[in-house]
Amino acid sequence: MHEKLTYILDRHLKNQGSLISLLQDTQDVFGYLPKEAINWYSKELDIPASRFFGLASFYAQFHLHPRGKNLVAVCCGTACHVRGAERIINAVQRELNLDDLSDTTDDGEFTIEKPACIGACSMAPVVLINGKPKGKANADIITKEIRALKKAGTKDNG
Amino acid sequence: MIDLTIDGRKISVREGSSILDAAKSLGIFIPTLCHHPKLSSFGGCRLCIVEIKGTRNPVSSCTAPASEGMEVTTSSPQIERLRKMVLELILSDHPYDCMLCETAGACELQELAYYYDAKHTTYAGERRKYEKRDNNPFLNRDMEKCIMCGKCVKICDEVQGVGAIDFAYRGFKSKVCPQYEEDLNCEFCGQCVSVCPSGALTGRMWARKGRQRDIREVDTVCPYCGTGCNITLHIKNNEIIRVSSSPDTWNEGLLCVKGRFGYEFVNSPDRLTKPLIREGSAFREASWDEALEYTAARLLDIKNSYGSDAIGGLSSAKCTNEENYIFQKFVRAAIGTNNVDHCARLCHAPTVTALASIFGSGAMTNSIAEIENAEVIFIIGSNTKESHPVVANRMIRAFRKGAKIIVADPRRVPLARFSEIFLQQKPGTDVALLNGIAHIIVKEKLYNSEFIKEQTQGFEEWMKSVDSFNPEYTSSITGVPKEKIISAARTYGSSRKAGIFYAMGITQHTTGYDNVCAVANLALLTGNIGRPSCGINPLRGQNNVQGASDAACLPDVYPGYQSVGSPDVREKFEKKWGTPLSAEKGLTATEMMPAAIQGRLKALYIMGENPVLSGPNTGNTIKALESLDFLIVQDIFLTETAKLAHVVLPGSCFAEKDGTFTNTDRTVQLVRKAVEMPGDARDDLQIISAVSARLGYKLEYEGPEEIFREFREVWPNISGISYKRLNKKRLSWPCTSSNHPGTPFLYKQGFPKGKASFTPTAFAPPAEETDAEYPYILTTGRNLYQYHTGTMTRKSGAIESHAGRAYIELNTADAERLNIIQGETIKVSSRRGSINIEARIVDTISSGVVFVPMHYCEAIANILTLDALDSRSKIPEFKACAVMIDKYNSSPPDLI
Ligand code: SF4
Ligand code: SF4
Ligand code: SF4
Ligand code: FES
Ligand code: FES
């Protein structure tokens, strides 16, 4: 990991990029922003790690934790909220054994995300499963979808 | 200046002042939540809004600058309504559990809600819920109560220089947290707690101990380091339940983790509560009468058979001036010897001897408060951020104001983060480094010729002595690249407002005396002395080490550094104390140990010291103490040293007595009694006078104040200081009359001795150098959390749970070569002994150098150190000896 980080940081320093672009490059390489990366930059650049985190967590584009193979994004915009996004989230969490503090399953198979309005309010509530939108969703439909993915996953692995 | 009108009153303020500042100077109150006078403004809460004539919307007075002709209204029905709305909005997202909140009664938010009659229900909506709890041992962080004022973020970054926390996320989810919402892992100074306007941040150990009701508050002085921060003890039922510090103290309310959270030892169940007398290998409890009779009888016995000089006394820099004064008087007048010393021998003996011989006084020349206006701060051999944390706060402030910091240390100490130049010299090469810097200053003619001509002597002579220290040569000895030596020399040499700060890294060497001289030479060369914000500043370790030296727990001087060798002086003290006194210089602490082994010293009276851990070469110290016929230890805990005593007398701690401490910048401050002693423990003054009376010498005083009066009668430098004055204001000596304001910096009128001399110093390697068998240099020191031998801090639960394990720091490359992994137990040995200790692999230390903190009795650093002494000041070389490192060998060292 250190080699990769050194490479990213060197390039960043050469181009005099912003911290944001440093974080973007890092996410491009690792798929998310690993703690070790932030701590390492913090030491190298003498900028508190809390500041990096503050910045990274401010922008929705950054992922602070490794993401699962499958992404379940339950829209939490106003329209979806009104139409029961909360119930879907509860169901997904139950199905995947997750709570408000953890959004990726221990086996790294699933990540649940709660984006703000994704611009498909007419189909609210909307859930994106691996990028594919499911409109007029409900807890049952989504649970079924997840179970299907789980099955496929076991097959892949087995 | 800018003229404006606030609420119809005219005022002129400096350019750049905010409206809030202007209002404050008129005594007009404007409510604030996110503003702090010492932090940059944020303007986030909108509580401080005011109306400005001609402007439509109200503005935040904390951020809006005052401008010419402005007419401001600070209160109107409209504004008050808006303020109430702001408060209600905050409250709508607040748990509202004042019933259970630690801060209730002292909460700024609660108070404002009360005045504005702001209720909770108006905007009732969803409330933030944070379930994550922070498990650090010091701070409770209840982020549901956070009102996002940002003060903690700012003080941590701007004042403490840490940046452990920041705003994270956005909108409704935003909160203040460490990276990845981990548990806080910082310096735990608690500055953030002290500025938090709500109950979001509190001390973990405060919980359910009491809030505002039935609490007494006593202002006193921190018992740990020489910085001398002012603290307030909060007492409930004879227990200290909280420590705080008010923003209007000299330390501006700033404390470090020890001062703020290290108070639990006072109430520890391990405190000594009864006198103990040794019987065989065990102790039994005894009555005071028996213990005192026994002590006196044994002392008399030894005095009669071997003479007074067979007895010695070791006093404590933890004790008050009054206790130290009485202790040395007891040793000198009641026992009749000058064998009295204290732990300054182990820390700043070279400072006291060298600076006294050059300038006539061996103390910090300038005050801590002046640091913030320095141009250049040169720190050598001081880990200021950990050993004198609140001094470091001033240095960081100076840095923020543009000062340049130079740090020279074998370890990359935390303050190096703020340094413009960091020099990582090899341990024991300081003379070479300092001479190398002087060489450049001379060569480039950066020196202050006028000052040299008027106030110094021996310049030409001395100049020759640095001639050979060209950058190449200096670099070859110190391992510091020559460019860095040159740039440090230019930075320090070209400033006339440059202060040098040093501590044990300079003094604890066999060349300690020369090291101090080399420091002094630099100040003389540039004339950086005798004015504000410069000087030679030895940062003294213990809370009252300055005072213990002033009060003469030293073998060669009477109180106020008056030589025991001078017949006139002796006569004066004989008259004052009504008894003949010895003309012989006594033994230093480091000489007492060999004297005990050789049988010349038969009895030792130790008050509040723990030489088994703090003295060099532990094996030898134990042997010495065991050779004594009689060892008396007066302490608050059964320390490693007390365990070897024949009689143990339970004394009192700082919170249980009145008296004075003198901090590192010569400032005398009142220590006030806050709680009663546990069990039968006694006031140390009473104990000493009871022993003394039994020896036939009366030491009777009404109390500490009367002792202080006697002290100031014999030492003109403090003759203007009295308890009455101290009650209102701390005073720095010299303070020579009752209306003298005290002396923040010395030598304004030149040196009392006349001209100060340059002292040529030659480089000499440490007493023990590395070789094939012992290839690593060991250096010892302190860490932020523990204090010295840990007698107090290790009895303070939170500190112990956070920093309770001994460790050795070694460089990544060395660890790799030795095949040692992080956290592994390794064996470290020197020619004196060995310890088993956990490896901490770091890149802040150079390859070839290892560091062990001195605090831990499980792995005593001083088992390894050697007792080679500096020939002039008799300080041992704690900072360099040769060791080898092996993988763990399961036979533990068996010394105590
Ligand atoms: S305790 Fe001190 S170092 Fe830690 S977060 Fe608070 S201010 Fe920062
Ligand atoms: S924790 Fe306290 S000081 Fe920090 S932002 Fe919240 S309310 Fe302000
Ligand atoms: S800096 Fe020193 S005096 Fe101040 S709180 Fe810390 S230990 Fe106490
Ligand atoms: S609110 Fe869900 S798509 Fe707009
Ligand atoms: S105090 Fe001025 S905006 Fe908070």
Short mmCIF file of N, CA and C and ligand atoms in Angstrom, two decimals, chain A residues 74-82 85 115-127, ligand 4:
data_model
loop_
_atom_site.label_atom_id
_atom_site.label_comp_id
_atom_site.label_asym_id
_atom_site.label_seq_id
_atom_site.Cartn_x
_atom_site.Cartn_y
_atom_site.Cartn_z
N VAL A 74 -30.80 3.02 -1.43
CA VAL A 74 -32.20 3.35 -1.20
C VAL A 74 -32.33 4.87 -1.19
N CYS A 75 -33.04 5.41 -2.15
CA CYS A 75 -33.13 6.86 -2.23
C CYS A 75 -33.82 7.42 -0.99
N CYS A 76 -33.25 8.48 -0.44
CA CYS A 76 -33.82 9.09 0.76
C CYS A 76 -34.26 10.51 0.50
N GLY A 77 -34.47 10.85 -0.77
CA GLY A 77 -34.98 12.17 -1.08
C GLY A 77 -36.39 12.32 -0.52
N THR A 78 -36.93 13.55 -0.62
CA THR A 78 -38.21 13.81 0.02
C THR A 78 -39.32 12.90 -0.48
N ALA A 79 -39.42 12.81 -1.81
CA ALA A 79 -40.51 12.02 -2.39
C ALA A 79 -40.44 10.57 -1.91
N CYS A 80 -39.24 10.00 -1.97
CA CYS A 80 -39.09 8.60 -1.57
C CYS A 80 -39.32 8.45 -0.07
N HIS A 81 -38.84 9.44 0.67
CA HIS A 81 -39.03 9.38 2.11
C HIS A 81 -40.52 9.30 2.44
N VAL A 82 -41.24 10.19 1.79
CA VAL A 82 -42.68 10.25 2.05
C VAL A 82 -43.34 8.92 1.69
N ALA A 85 -39.38 5.13 2.11
CA ALA A 85 -37.99 4.68 1.98
C ALA A 85 -37.49 4.08 3.29
N PRO A 115 -28.60 7.63 -0.68
CA PRO A 115 -28.37 8.90 -1.37
C PRO A 115 -29.57 9.83 -1.24
N ALA A 116 -29.32 11.11 -1.47
CA ALA A 116 -30.43 12.06 -1.58
C ALA A 116 -31.05 11.88 -2.96
N CYS A 117 -32.12 12.58 -3.25
CA CYS A 117 -32.91 12.39 -4.48
C CYS A 117 -32.06 12.05 -5.70
N ILE A 118 -32.41 10.96 -6.33
CA ILE A 118 -31.64 10.54 -7.49
C ILE A 118 -32.35 10.92 -8.80
N GLY A 119 -33.39 11.72 -8.66
CA GLY A 119 -34.00 12.31 -9.84
C GLY A 119 -35.01 11.43 -10.55
N ALA A 120 -35.63 10.52 -9.81
CA ALA A 120 -36.65 9.68 -10.44
C ALA A 120 -37.90 9.68 -9.57
N CYS A 121 -38.25 10.87 -9.09
CA CYS A 121 -39.29 10.99 -8.09
C CYS A 121 -40.63 10.39 -8.55
N SER A 122 -40.84 10.40 -9.86
CA SER A 122 -42.13 9.90 -10.32
C SER A 122 -42.29 8.42 -10.01
N MET A 123 -41.17 7.71 -9.83
CA MET A 123 -41.27 6.28 -9.54
C MET A 123 -41.09 5.99 -8.04
N ALA A 124 -41.10 7.05 -7.21
CA ALA A 124 -40.78 6.89 -5.79
C ALA A 124 -41.67 5.82 -5.15
N PRO A 125 -41.16 5.08 -4.19
CA PRO A 125 -39.75 5.06 -3.74
C PRO A 125 -38.86 4.26 -4.68
N VAL A 126 -37.64 4.76 -4.82
CA VAL A 126 -36.73 4.16 -5.79
C VAL A 126 -35.53 3.53 -5.08
N VAL A 127 -35.10 2.37 -5.55
CA VAL A 127 -33.90 1.74 -5.02
C VAL A 127 -33.02 1.41 -6.22
S1 FES C 4 -36.77 11.55 -3.81
FE1 FES C 4 -36.16 9.59 -4.41
S2 FES C 4 -35.88 9.90 -6.50
FE2 FES C 4 -36.35 11.96 -5.86
#
